[in-house]
Tab-separated table of C-alpha atoms in Angstrom:
chain	number	residue	atom	x	y	z
B	1215	UNK	CA	166.020	155.455	66.240
B	1216	UNK	CA	165.729	157.553	63.085
B	1217	UNK	CA	168.166	157.475	60.240
B	1218	UNK	CA	170.960	160.017	60.143
B	1219	UNK	CA	171.265	161.706	56.759
B	1220	UNK	CA	173.883	160.574	54.296
B	1221	UNK	CA	176.687	163.102	53.764
B	1222	UNK	CA	175.500	165.589	51.144
B	1223	UNK	CA	178.260	164.606	48.713
B	1224	UNK	CA	178.168	160.846	49.385
B	1225	UNK	CA	177.096	159.832	45.860
B	1226	UNK	CA	179.444	162.216	44.034
B	1227	UNK	CA	182.403	161.331	46.286
B	1228	UNK	CA	181.813	157.591	45.794
B	1229	UNK	CA	181.940	158.035	42.018
B	1230	UNK	CA	185.226	159.961	42.211
B	1231	UNK	CA	186.939	157.554	44.589
B	1232	UNK	CA	185.727	154.194	43.326
B	1233	UNK	CA	184.619	154.489	39.713
B	1234	UNK	CA	186.937	156.817	37.812
B	1235	UNK	CA	190.083	155.357	36.203
B	1236	UNK	CA	193.435	157.077	36.859
B	1237	UNK	CA	193.294	158.870	33.504
B	1238	UNK	CA	190.018	160.469	34.570
B	1239	UNK	CA	191.592	161.839	37.736
B	1240	UNK	CA	194.565	163.679	36.256
B	1241	UNK	CA	193.592	164.039	32.586
B	1242	UNK	CA	197.017	163.001	31.284
B	1243	UNK	CA	197.752	160.235	28.837
B	1244	UNK	CA	195.886	158.971	25.787
B	1245	UNK	CA	192.155	158.392	26.237
B	1246	UNK	CA	190.566	155.134	25.037
B	1247	UNK	CA	188.823	155.034	21.679
B	1248	UNK	CA	185.393	154.777	23.327
B	1249	UNK	CA	186.003	158.202	24.891
B	1250	UNK	CA	186.953	159.654	21.515
B	1251	UNK	CA	183.749	158.243	20.026
B	1252	UNK	CA	181.671	160.018	22.653
B	1253	UNK	CA	183.600	163.275	22.342
B	1254	UNK	CA	182.872	163.195	18.613
B	1255	UNK	CA	179.327	161.952	18.973
B	1256	UNK	CA	178.382	164.786	21.340
B	1257	UNK	CA	180.812	167.285	19.763
B	1258	UNK	CA	182.436	168.245	23.052
B	1259	UNK	CA	184.768	170.443	21.030
B	1260	UNK	CA	185.482	174.082	20.277
B	1261	UNK	CA	183.598	173.625	17.055
B	1262	UNK	CA	184.404	176.998	15.542
B	1263	UNK	CA	188.164	176.332	15.736
B	1264	UNK	CA	188.468	172.840	14.223
B	1265	UNK	CA	191.348	172.457	11.780
B	1266	UNK	CA	192.623	169.304	10.076
B	1267	UNK	CA	196.221	168.161	9.889
B	1268	UNK	CA	196.358	169.573	6.344
B	1269	UNK	CA	195.633	173.049	7.744
B	1270	UNK	CA	192.108	173.426	6.385
B	1271	UNK	CA	189.270	174.556	8.691
B	1272	UNK	CA	186.751	171.792	9.384
B	1273	UNK	CA	183.058	172.540	9.976
B	1274	UNK	CA	180.890	169.726	11.286
B	1275	UNK	CA	177.372	170.290	9.975
B	1276	UNK	CA	176.368	166.863	11.277
B	1277	UNK	CA	178.661	164.404	13.113
B	1278	UNK	CA	176.887	161.391	11.626
B	1279	UNK	CA	174.949	158.556	13.206
B	1280	UNK	CA	176.778	156.299	15.608
B	1281	UNK	CA	177.311	152.858	14.100
B	1282	UNK	CA	177.489	150.029	16.624
B	1283	UNK	CA	178.123	147.367	13.962
B	1284	UNK	CA	180.864	146.680	11.391
B	1285	UNK	CA	182.176	149.597	9.391
B	1286	UNK	CA	183.001	153.236	10.166
B	1287	UNK	CA	182.107	154.553	13.607
B	1288	UNK	CA	179.804	157.283	12.286
B	1289	UNK	CA	177.797	157.202	9.102
B	1290	UNK	CA	176.179	159.884	6.964
B	1291	UNK	CA	178.093	162.783	8.489
B	1292	UNK	CA	178.118	166.154	6.722
B	1293	UNK	CA	181.518	167.891	6.793
B	1294	UNK	CA	182.787	171.091	5.187
B	1295	UNK	CA	186.508	171.563	4.530
B	1296	UNK	CA	187.564	175.203	4.160
B	1297	UNK	CA	185.453	176.987	1.562
B	1298	UNK	CA	184.579	173.809	-0.329
B	1299	UNK	CA	180.956	172.620	-0.602
B	1300	UNK	CA	179.852	170.312	2.246
B	1301	UNK	CA	180.394	166.596	1.645
B	1302	UNK	CA	178.402	163.703	3.059
B	1303	UNK	CA	180.133	160.504	4.104
B	1304	UNK	CA	181.413	158.455	7.011
B	1305	UNK	CA	183.762	159.257	9.901
B	1306	UNK	CA	186.195	156.772	11.441
B	1307	UNK	CA	187.553	157.230	14.974
B	1308	UNK	CA	190.973	155.883	15.988
B	1309	UNK	CA	193.406	156.742	18.764
B	1310	UNK	CA	196.156	157.429	16.199
B	1311	UNK	CA	196.484	157.768	12.420
B	1312	UNK	CA	198.235	154.398	12.306
B	1313	UNK	CA	194.891	152.777	12.994
B	1314	UNK	CA	193.753	153.485	9.448
B	1315	UNK	CA	196.225	151.087	7.876
B	1316	UNK	CA	196.851	149.009	11.001
B	1317	UNK	CA	193.172	148.042	11.187
B	1318	UNK	CA	193.000	147.426	7.449
B	1319	UNK	CA	190.520	150.228	6.759
B	1320	UNK	CA	192.426	151.230	3.627
B	1321	UNK	CA	191.682	147.792	2.128
B	1322	UNK	CA	188.125	147.381	3.400
B	1323	UNK	CA	185.306	148.419	1.066
B	1324	UNK	CA	183.107	149.283	4.051
B	1325	UNK	CA	185.367	152.302	4.617
B	1326	UNK	CA	185.276	153.581	1.033
B	1327	UNK	CA	182.926	156.434	1.966
B	1328	UNK	CA	185.006	157.760	4.883
B	1329	UNK	CA	185.521	161.496	4.410
B	1330	UNK	CA	187.237	162.213	7.749
B	1331	UNK	CA	189.580	160.240	10.008
B	1332	UNK	CA	189.309	161.502	13.598
B	1333	UNK	CA	192.207	160.750	15.986
B	1334	UNK	CA	193.399	161.901	19.385
B	1335	UNK	CA	196.672	163.483	18.261
B	1336	UNK	CA	199.244	162.941	15.518
B	1337	UNK	CA	202.240	164.754	14.003
B	1338	UNK	CA	201.533	163.238	10.567
B	1339	UNK	CA	200.533	165.433	7.626
B	1340	UNK	CA	198.764	165.120	4.286
B	1341	UNK	CA	197.093	161.795	4.937
B	1342	UNK	CA	194.127	160.261	3.176
B	1343	UNK	CA	191.393	160.523	4.160
B	1344	UNK	CA	191.737	163.957	5.787
B	1345	UNK	CA	192.677	163.716	9.480
B	1346	UNK	CA	191.278	165.771	12.363
B	1347	UNK	CA	193.013	165.577	15.786
B	1348	UNK	CA	190.731	166.077	18.780
B	1349	UNK	CA	193.300	166.819	21.513
B	1350	UNK	CA	193.845	170.510	20.590
B	1351	UNK	CA	190.125	171.265	20.351
B	1352	UNK	CA	188.454	169.821	23.465
B	1353	UNK	CA	185.913	172.221	24.939
B	1354	UNK	CA	187.417	171.618	28.415
B	1355	UNK	CA	190.420	169.787	29.906
B	1356	UNK	CA	190.170	166.018	29.666
B	1357	UNK	CA	190.065	165.652	33.461
B	1358	UNK	CA	187.000	167.904	33.521
B	1359	UNK	CA	185.247	165.886	30.816
B	1360	UNK	CA	186.226	162.498	32.260
B	1361	UNK	CA	183.317	162.018	34.719
B	1362	UNK	CA	180.876	162.684	31.903
B	1363	UNK	CA	182.757	160.390	29.517
B	1364	UNK	CA	182.634	157.604	32.081
B	1365	UNK	CA	178.919	157.918	32.771
B	1366	UNK	CA	176.695	160.216	30.735
B	1367	UNK	CA	178.069	159.782	27.231
B	1368	UNK	CA	176.305	156.545	26.247
B	1369	UNK	CA	172.497	156.755	26.450
B	1370	UNK	CA	171.564	153.102	25.985
B	1371	UNK	CA	170.821	150.536	28.664
B	1372	UNK	CA	172.080	146.963	28.593
B	1373	UNK	CA	169.516	144.536	27.273
B	1374	UNK	CA	169.571	142.354	30.401
B	1375	UNK	CA	166.819	143.607	32.686
B	1376	UNK	CA	167.552	142.245	36.173
B	1377	UNK	CA	170.706	143.667	37.761
B	1378	UNK	CA	172.803	142.365	40.635
B	1379	UNK	CA	171.777	145.431	42.628
B	1380	UNK	CA	168.182	144.191	42.909
B	1381	UNK	CA	168.773	142.234	46.114
B	1382	UNK	CA	170.684	144.994	47.976
B	1383	UNK	CA	168.182	147.630	46.859
B	1384	UNK	CA	165.263	145.501	48.015
B	1385	UNK	CA	166.527	145.733	51.608
B	1386	UNK	CA	167.170	149.474	51.492
B	1387	UNK	CA	164.594	151.622	53.309
B	1388	UNK	CA	162.518	153.861	51.077
B	1389	UNK	CA	163.905	156.973	52.756
B	1390	UNK	CA	167.491	155.953	52.060
B	1391	UNK	CA	166.632	155.118	48.452
B	1392	UNK	CA	165.057	158.542	48.113
B	1393	UNK	CA	168.278	160.130	49.393
B	1394	UNK	CA	170.340	158.218	46.839
B	1395	UNK	CA	168.043	159.258	43.999
B	1396	UNK	CA	168.143	162.871	45.174
B	1397	UNK	CA	171.942	162.944	45.294
B	1398	UNK	CA	172.176	161.307	41.872
B	1399	UNK	CA	169.709	163.878	40.521
B	1400	UNK	CA	171.843	166.672	41.987
B	1401	UNK	CA	174.915	165.233	40.249
B	1402	UNK	CA	172.954	165.160	36.991
B	1403	UNK	CA	171.806	168.772	37.386
B	1404	UNK	CA	175.338	169.972	38.141
B	1405	UNK	CA	176.818	168.071	35.197
B	1406	UNK	CA	174.276	169.554	32.805
B	1407	UNK	CA	175.006	172.972	34.292
B	1408	UNK	CA	178.701	172.325	33.761
B	1409	UNK	CA	178.061	171.672	30.075
B	1410	UNK	CA	176.289	175.033	29.764
B	1411	UNK	CA	179.095	176.793	31.627
B	1412	UNK	CA	181.734	175.306	29.310
B	1413	UNK	CA	179.750	176.265	26.213
B	1414	UNK	CA	179.118	179.757	27.563
B	1415	UNK	CA	182.876	180.290	27.907
B	1416	UNK	CA	183.099	179.850	24.142
B	1417	UNK	CA	179.883	181.347	22.802
B	1418	UNK	CA	178.326	183.413	25.611
B	1419	UNK	CA	175.349	182.725	27.872
B	1420	UNK	CA	172.626	183.627	25.391
B	1421	UNK	CA	174.032	181.484	22.576
B	1422	UNK	CA	174.523	178.569	24.985
B	1423	UNK	CA	170.876	178.847	26.050
B	1424	UNK	CA	169.556	178.874	22.488
B	1425	UNK	CA	171.711	175.900	21.547
B	1426	UNK	CA	170.299	174.006	24.517
B	1427	UNK	CA	166.701	174.929	23.697
B	1428	UNK	CA	167.028	174.053	20.016
B	1429	UNK	CA	168.792	170.771	20.798
B	1430	UNK	CA	166.011	169.808	23.204
B	1431	UNK	CA	163.408	170.607	20.562
B	1432	UNK	CA	165.142	168.171	18.222
B	1433	UNK	CA	164.548	165.323	20.682
B	1434	UNK	CA	166.114	162.016	19.762
B	1435	UNK	CA	165.991	162.190	15.973
B	1436	UNK	CA	166.928	165.745	15.025
B	1437	UNK	CA	169.125	167.154	17.764
B	1438	UNK	CA	172.036	167.919	15.456
B	1439	UNK	CA	170.251	169.894	12.726
B	1440	UNK	CA	168.474	171.832	15.457
B	1441	UNK	CA	171.704	172.591	17.276
B	1442	UNK	CA	173.379	173.611	14.040
B	1443	UNK	CA	170.603	176.125	13.358
B	1444	UNK	CA	171.158	177.648	16.797
B	1445	UNK	CA	174.904	177.816	16.133
B	1446	UNK	CA	174.284	179.598	12.837
B	1447	UNK	CA	172.103	182.168	14.551
B	1448	UNK	CA	174.689	182.703	17.274
B	1449	UNK	CA	177.519	183.071	14.780
B	1450	UNK	CA	175.474	185.545	12.737
B	1451	UNK	CA	174.794	187.758	15.781
B	1452	UNK	CA	171.176	188.039	14.578
B	1453	UNK	CA	169.327	186.990	17.701
B	1454	UNK	CA	167.364	190.218	18.124
B	1455	UNK	CA	163.572	190.606	18.158
B	1456	UNK	CA	161.585	190.409	14.933
B	1457	UNK	CA	158.113	189.460	13.735
B	1458	UNK	CA	157.206	185.790	14.445
B	1459	UNK	CA	156.553	185.109	10.753
B	1460	UNK	CA	159.990	186.470	9.850
B	1461	UNK	CA	161.659	184.168	12.364
B	1462	UNK	CA	159.574	181.221	11.193
B	1463	UNK	CA	160.501	181.848	7.558
B	1464	UNK	CA	164.155	182.287	8.521
B	1465	UNK	CA	164.355	179.045	10.528
B	1466	UNK	CA	162.436	176.905	8.060
B	1467	UNK	CA	164.378	178.388	5.154
B	1468	UNK	CA	167.752	177.851	6.823
B	1469	UNK	CA	166.760	174.280	7.626
B	1470	UNK	CA	165.591	173.487	4.093
B	1471	UNK	CA	162.128	172.708	5.456
B	1472	UNK	CA	159.991	175.135	3.449
B	1473	UNK	CA	157.821	173.161	0.979
B	1474	UNK	CA	159.057	173.825	-2.567
B	1475	UNK	CA	155.445	173.972	-3.768
B	1476	UNK	CA	152.334	175.424	-2.177
B	1477	UNK	CA	150.358	172.731	-0.359
B	1478	UNK	CA	146.702	172.178	-1.013
B	1479	UNK	CA	144.174	173.520	1.452
B	1480	UNK	CA	144.380	176.145	4.163
B	1481	UNK	CA	148.157	175.850	4.562
B	1482	UNK	CA	148.809	177.500	1.176
B	1483	UNK	CA	148.466	181.170	2.260
B	1484	UNK	CA	150.759	180.600	5.232
B	1485	UNK	CA	153.436	178.959	3.083
B	1486	UNK	CA	153.129	181.700	0.460
B	1487	UNK	CA	153.731	184.341	3.115
B	1488	UNK	CA	156.767	182.443	4.440
B	1489	UNK	CA	158.274	182.243	0.959
B	1490	UNK	CA	157.680	185.956	0.334
B	1491	UNK	CA	159.783	186.672	3.418
B	1492	UNK	CA	162.442	184.036	2.748
B	1493	UNK	CA	163.040	185.080	-0.865
B	1494	UNK	CA	164.253	188.456	0.388
B	1495	UNK	CA	166.606	186.959	2.989
B	1496	UNK	CA	167.893	183.764	1.436
B	1497	UNK	CA	170.988	185.183	-0.261
B	1498	UNK	CA	172.235	186.662	3.017
B	1499	UNK	CA	172.167	183.189	4.604
B	1500	UNK	CA	173.407	181.236	1.572
B	1501	UNK	CA	176.633	180.067	3.247
B	1502	UNK	CA	174.749	178.530	6.171
B	1503	UNK	CA	171.856	176.680	4.539
B	1504	UNK	CA	171.390	173.160	5.903
B	1505	UNK	CA	170.864	170.293	3.463
B	1506	UNK	CA	167.353	168.893	3.822
B	1507	UNK	CA	168.907	165.414	4.063
B	1508	UNK	CA	170.110	166.191	7.602
B	1509	UNK	CA	166.607	165.744	8.990
B	1510	UNK	CA	165.190	162.399	10.055
B	1511	UNK	CA	161.457	162.488	9.427
B	1512	UNK	CA	160.646	158.772	9.341
B	1513	UNK	CA	159.069	157.121	12.401
B	1514	UNK	CA	158.613	160.565	13.946
B	1515	UNK	CA	155.655	161.495	16.130
B	1516	UNK	CA	153.711	164.268	14.338
B	1517	UNK	CA	154.002	166.591	17.340
B	1518	UNK	CA	157.801	166.338	17.127
B	1519	UNK	CA	158.090	167.296	13.455
B	1520	UNK	CA	160.887	169.869	13.082
B	1521	UNK	CA	158.611	172.276	11.188
B	1522	UNK	CA	156.369	172.466	14.229
B	1523	UNK	CA	159.254	172.743	16.689
B	1524	UNK	CA	160.868	175.535	14.672
B	1525	UNK	CA	157.535	177.370	14.610
B	1526	UNK	CA	157.654	177.284	18.417
B	1527	UNK	CA	161.270	178.475	18.498
B	1528	UNK	CA	160.333	181.308	16.119
B	1529	UNK	CA	157.821	182.630	18.664
B	1530	UNK	CA	160.469	182.510	21.383
B	1531	UNK	CA	163.009	184.333	19.228
B	1532	UNK	CA	160.522	186.985	18.090
B	1533	UNK	CA	160.262	188.475	21.572
B	1534	UNK	CA	164.032	188.814	21.937
B	1535	UNK	CA	164.027	188.614	25.757
B	1536	UNK	CA	164.178	184.888	26.512
B	1537	UNK	CA	167.294	184.932	28.780
B	1538	UNK	CA	165.955	187.850	30.831
B	1539	UNK	CA	162.520	186.244	31.041
B	1540	UNK	CA	163.960	183.031	32.453
B	1541	UNK	CA	165.968	184.904	35.069
B	1542	UNK	CA	162.843	186.882	35.967
B	1543	UNK	CA	160.864	183.629	36.240
B	1544	UNK	CA	163.422	182.314	38.702
B	1545	UNK	CA	163.456	185.480	40.774
B	1546	UNK	CA	159.765	186.376	40.850
B	1547	UNK	CA	157.503	183.408	40.063
B	1548	UNK	CA	155.144	182.340	42.841
B	1549	UNK	CA	157.015	179.604	44.763
B	1550	UNK	CA	153.942	177.363	44.543
B	1551	UNK	CA	153.047	178.108	40.899
B	1552	UNK	CA	156.439	178.048	39.213
B	1553	UNK	CA	155.538	175.205	36.807
B	1554	UNK	CA	152.488	177.083	35.588
B	1555	UNK	CA	154.529	180.283	35.326
B	1556	UNK	CA	157.155	178.647	33.098
B	1557	UNK	CA	154.401	177.115	30.960
B	1558	UNK	CA	152.890	180.570	30.472
B	1559	UNK	CA	156.306	181.940	29.569
B	1560	UNK	CA	157.168	179.283	26.982
B	1561	UNK	CA	153.733	178.537	25.483
B	1562	UNK	CA	152.660	181.026	22.792
B	1563	UNK	CA	149.090	182.279	22.927
B	1564	UNK	CA	146.812	180.425	20.461
B	1565	UNK	CA	146.156	183.609	18.495
B	1566	UNK	CA	149.932	183.918	17.891
B	1567	UNK	CA	150.356	180.478	16.330
B	1568	UNK	CA	147.886	180.615	13.427
B	1569	UNK	CA	148.050	177.445	11.332
B	1570	UNK	CA	149.962	175.503	14.008
B	1571	UNK	CA	146.895	175.348	16.250
B	1572	UNK	CA	145.273	172.973	13.780
B	1573	UNK	CA	148.083	171.310	11.810
B	1574	UNK	CA	151.089	169.160	12.716
B	1575	UNK	CA	153.028	170.303	9.619
B	1576	UNK	CA	152.626	172.727	6.742
B	1577	UNK	CA	151.163	169.938	4.610
B	1578	UNK	CA	149.146	167.906	7.108
B	1579	UNK	CA	145.319	167.864	7.160
B	1580	UNK	CA	143.368	169.849	9.732
B	1581	UNK	CA	143.270	168.300	13.206
B	1582	UNK	CA	139.925	167.539	14.901
B	1583	UNK	CA	140.851	169.811	17.818
B	1584	UNK	CA	143.475	172.433	18.582
B	1585	UNK	CA	146.900	171.283	19.765
B	1586	UNK	CA	149.274	173.553	21.727
B	1587	UNK	CA	152.783	174.020	20.398
B	1588	UNK	CA	154.148	173.002	23.806
B	1589	UNK	CA	152.641	170.352	26.083
B	1590	UNK	CA	153.432	169.536	29.711
B	1591	UNK	CA	155.737	166.546	28.954
B	1592	UNK	CA	157.945	168.688	26.706
B	1593	UNK	CA	157.847	171.534	29.225
B	1594	UNK	CA	159.239	169.153	31.863
B	1595	UNK	CA	161.987	168.020	29.476
B	1596	UNK	CA	162.953	171.618	28.747
B	1597	UNK	CA	162.938	172.560	32.439
B	1598	UNK	CA	165.056	169.602	33.580
B	1599	UNK	CA	167.494	169.508	30.671
B	1600	UNK	CA	167.864	173.173	29.704
B	1601	UNK	CA	166.205	175.880	31.778
B	1602	UNK	CA	167.205	174.837	35.300
B	1603	UNK	CA	170.750	173.697	34.350
B	1604	UNK	CA	171.368	176.928	32.406
B	1605	UNK	CA	170.134	179.043	35.313
B	1606	UNK	CA	172.212	176.939	37.714
B	1607	UNK	CA	175.337	177.529	35.634
B	1608	UNK	CA	174.742	181.308	35.589
B	1609	UNK	CA	174.002	181.509	39.290
B	1610	UNK	CA	177.057	179.408	40.097
B	1611	UNK	CA	179.282	181.569	37.889
B	1612	UNK	CA	178.018	184.636	39.744
B	1613	UNK	CA	178.325	183.040	43.184
B	1614	UNK	CA	174.620	183.668	43.878
B	1615	UNK	CA	173.891	181.217	46.695
B	1616	UNK	CA	170.257	182.292	47.102
B	1617	UNK	CA	169.432	181.629	43.441
B	1618	UNK	CA	171.257	178.298	43.529
B	1619	UNK	CA	169.117	177.286	46.469
B	1620	UNK	CA	165.907	178.267	44.652
B	1621	UNK	CA	166.974	176.425	41.495
B	1622	UNK	CA	167.635	173.302	43.550
B	1623	UNK	CA	164.259	173.633	45.265
B	1624	UNK	CA	162.411	173.880	41.953
B	1625	UNK	CA	164.449	171.042	40.510
B	1626	UNK	CA	163.381	168.702	43.313
B	1627	UNK	CA	159.787	169.958	43.492
B	1628	UNK	CA	159.033	169.631	39.770
B	1629	UNK	CA	156.313	166.994	39.179
B	1630	UNK	CA	157.264	163.744	37.446
B	1631	UNK	CA	157.444	163.857	33.694
B	1632	UNK	CA	156.177	161.443	31.086
B	1633	UNK	CA	157.273	157.860	31.591
B	1634	UNK	CA	159.282	156.276	28.803
B	1635	UNK	CA	160.939	153.025	27.784
B	1636	UNK	CA	164.306	154.021	29.280
B	1637	UNK	CA	162.819	154.688	32.705
B	1638	UNK	CA	160.754	151.504	32.599
B	1639	UNK	CA	163.794	149.414	31.736
B	1640	UNK	CA	165.856	151.182	34.413
B	1641	UNK	CA	163.267	150.399	37.079
B	1642	UNK	CA	163.060	146.789	35.948
B	1643	UNK	CA	166.853	146.454	35.992
B	1644	UNK	CA	167.361	148.033	39.410
B	1645	UNK	CA	164.272	146.928	41.299
B	1646	UNK	CA	162.886	143.832	39.580
B	1647	UNK	CA	159.504	142.880	41.014
B	1648	UNK	CA	159.939	144.838	44.272
B	1649	UNK	CA	159.060	148.191	42.670
B	1650	UNK	CA	159.436	150.485	45.712
B	1651	UNK	CA	157.331	153.606	46.022
B	1652	UNK	CA	159.578	156.288	44.529
B	1653	UNK	CA	158.960	160.026	44.869
B	1654	UNK	CA	156.677	161.239	42.095
B	1655	UNK	CA	159.007	163.968	40.955
B	1656	UNK	CA	161.033	164.683	37.841
B	1657	UNK	CA	164.147	164.719	40.039
B	1658	UNK	CA	163.531	161.097	41.089
B	1659	UNK	CA	163.361	160.199	37.406
B	1660	UNK	CA	166.536	162.165	36.744
B	1661	UNK	CA	168.285	160.399	39.619
B	1662	UNK	CA	167.241	157.017	38.295
B	1663	UNK	CA	168.611	157.906	34.865
B	1664	UNK	CA	171.871	159.124	36.389
B	1665	UNK	CA	172.405	155.896	38.315
B	1666	UNK	CA	171.982	153.897	35.120
B	1667	UNK	CA	174.491	156.214	33.387
B	1668	UNK	CA	177.017	155.991	36.205
B	1669	UNK	CA	176.795	152.258	36.774
B	1670	UNK	CA	174.530	150.129	34.514
B	1671	UNK	CA	175.951	151.418	31.261
B	1672	UNK	CA	179.543	150.928	32.372
B	1673	UNK	CA	179.002	147.229	33.055
B	1674	UNK	CA	178.005	144.408	30.749
B	1675	UNK	CA	174.589	142.766	30.677
B	1676	UNK	CA	175.644	140.475	33.536
B	1677	UNK	CA	176.723	143.427	35.715
B	1678	UNK	CA	180.365	142.347	35.654
B	1679	UNK	CA	182.488	145.075	37.212
B	1680	UNK	CA	179.540	147.170	38.432
B	1681	UNK	CA	180.223	148.923	41.748
B	1682	UNK	CA	176.642	149.972	42.477
B	1683	UNK	CA	175.734	146.883	44.581
B	1684	UNK	CA	178.768	147.686	46.727
B	1685	UNK	CA	177.643	151.296	47.118
B	1686	UNK	CA	174.171	150.139	48.166
B	1687	UNK	CA	175.639	147.741	50.752
B	1688	UNK	CA	177.668	150.601	52.247
B	1689	UNK	CA	174.530	152.716	52.503
B	1690	UNK	CA	172.655	149.740	53.986
B	1691	UNK	CA	175.360	149.182	56.603
B	1692	UNK	CA	175.156	152.841	57.654
B	1693	UNK	CA	171.380	152.660	58.076
B	1694	UNK	CA	170.409	151.803	61.680
B	1695	UNK	CA	167.544	149.335	62.142
B	1696	UNK	CA	166.913	149.322	58.384
B	1697	UNK	CA	163.780	147.668	57.092
B	1698	UNK	CA	162.856	146.847	53.557
B	1699	UNK	CA	160.921	149.514	51.669
B	1700	UNK	CA	157.186	149.174	51.612
């Protein structure tokens, strides 16, 4: 007897009914500090409206780097208060302003560089350091953010590799496991789409898309400077077409990434041309220039250098039709060649990329062979994390069932992306030595990541309190004549 299919919403419904705390269901009450940390860390805020308790506008140029050890919660943030010059320092997160003195921060030298105290809500005024309440500025109601806060906010896996779900998963048929991964991947796609929809309500669809693309180009090290550049462009309303070199000069100049001196070798003419363009524009962008210190360039793969990624973004911006092109790709691309079609859309022709065909950065030596500005692994990342979720959000907002169906089809048909340490650790934690044959698709990888977000990262290294083994046993009990996966 064959297996009957799991209900289409089995995974999502299980999460709602068994894993969300009461606060996450109704959105009332005071959220825990760990939620506030993630709201701040990912800036799930109406960023253009932030205002401190002293009445001054607050602009977050960089939220800082999350500190898991002693001291302030975020370090090396860059904050601008009103019209004052940006300041660099630390950010402390507490539920209420009383935590500053109650936790002894005012007497602890580790907190001497705190420039902003972030709290949930407080009626207090004129406190030191300046206080920013989060409650009035959430990008969506707390109940809407709660599922994400309980699962997707923390991107690190526990260090213990073998989970308590290994034994139940080992007895789950491969087909059932594939269903679970597919439903988890669908949850992940819809949550990412929800993020785009919420951002689009504030900034519009085009700005939300560019913020997503720029953030993805920043990868792990430079997501915030990249996102800030996209925000600046959106706020300036200057997203129209222009020459690629003008966009490249504009982006590198805004980011503080133009070399102050001409490099030696064949990069010099290119840099000279960029400066000739930027000199004429710099004053108009003076209020939005990013400090060069925002960028993390150490331990960075050459292909991921922000100069190179901004050169790619400049070619996208130069055309001025990216949103329409993506919609056209969804509506017209050959159903069997859609990966190739998106690659052709997002990869500039070699003759349009000049120096970047042969150099990682504006100062690097010539490469032995040409390197494209966009490779297949990064294309898969962009498709799964930006393009398909953004299109899903638009189609859902317009009630276009046919497009939603095609987006879902492409999402599940996309070939597997590059393996990485997170996926390897996730497989080791969930499957141990059994290593079942998983679908070789990007969606299977996305589903695996979502399960670790929803369950592994909400339990300790010993799996205390994890509900995933229970979920697997329920699925196993509903599977007639189940046999272990091959």
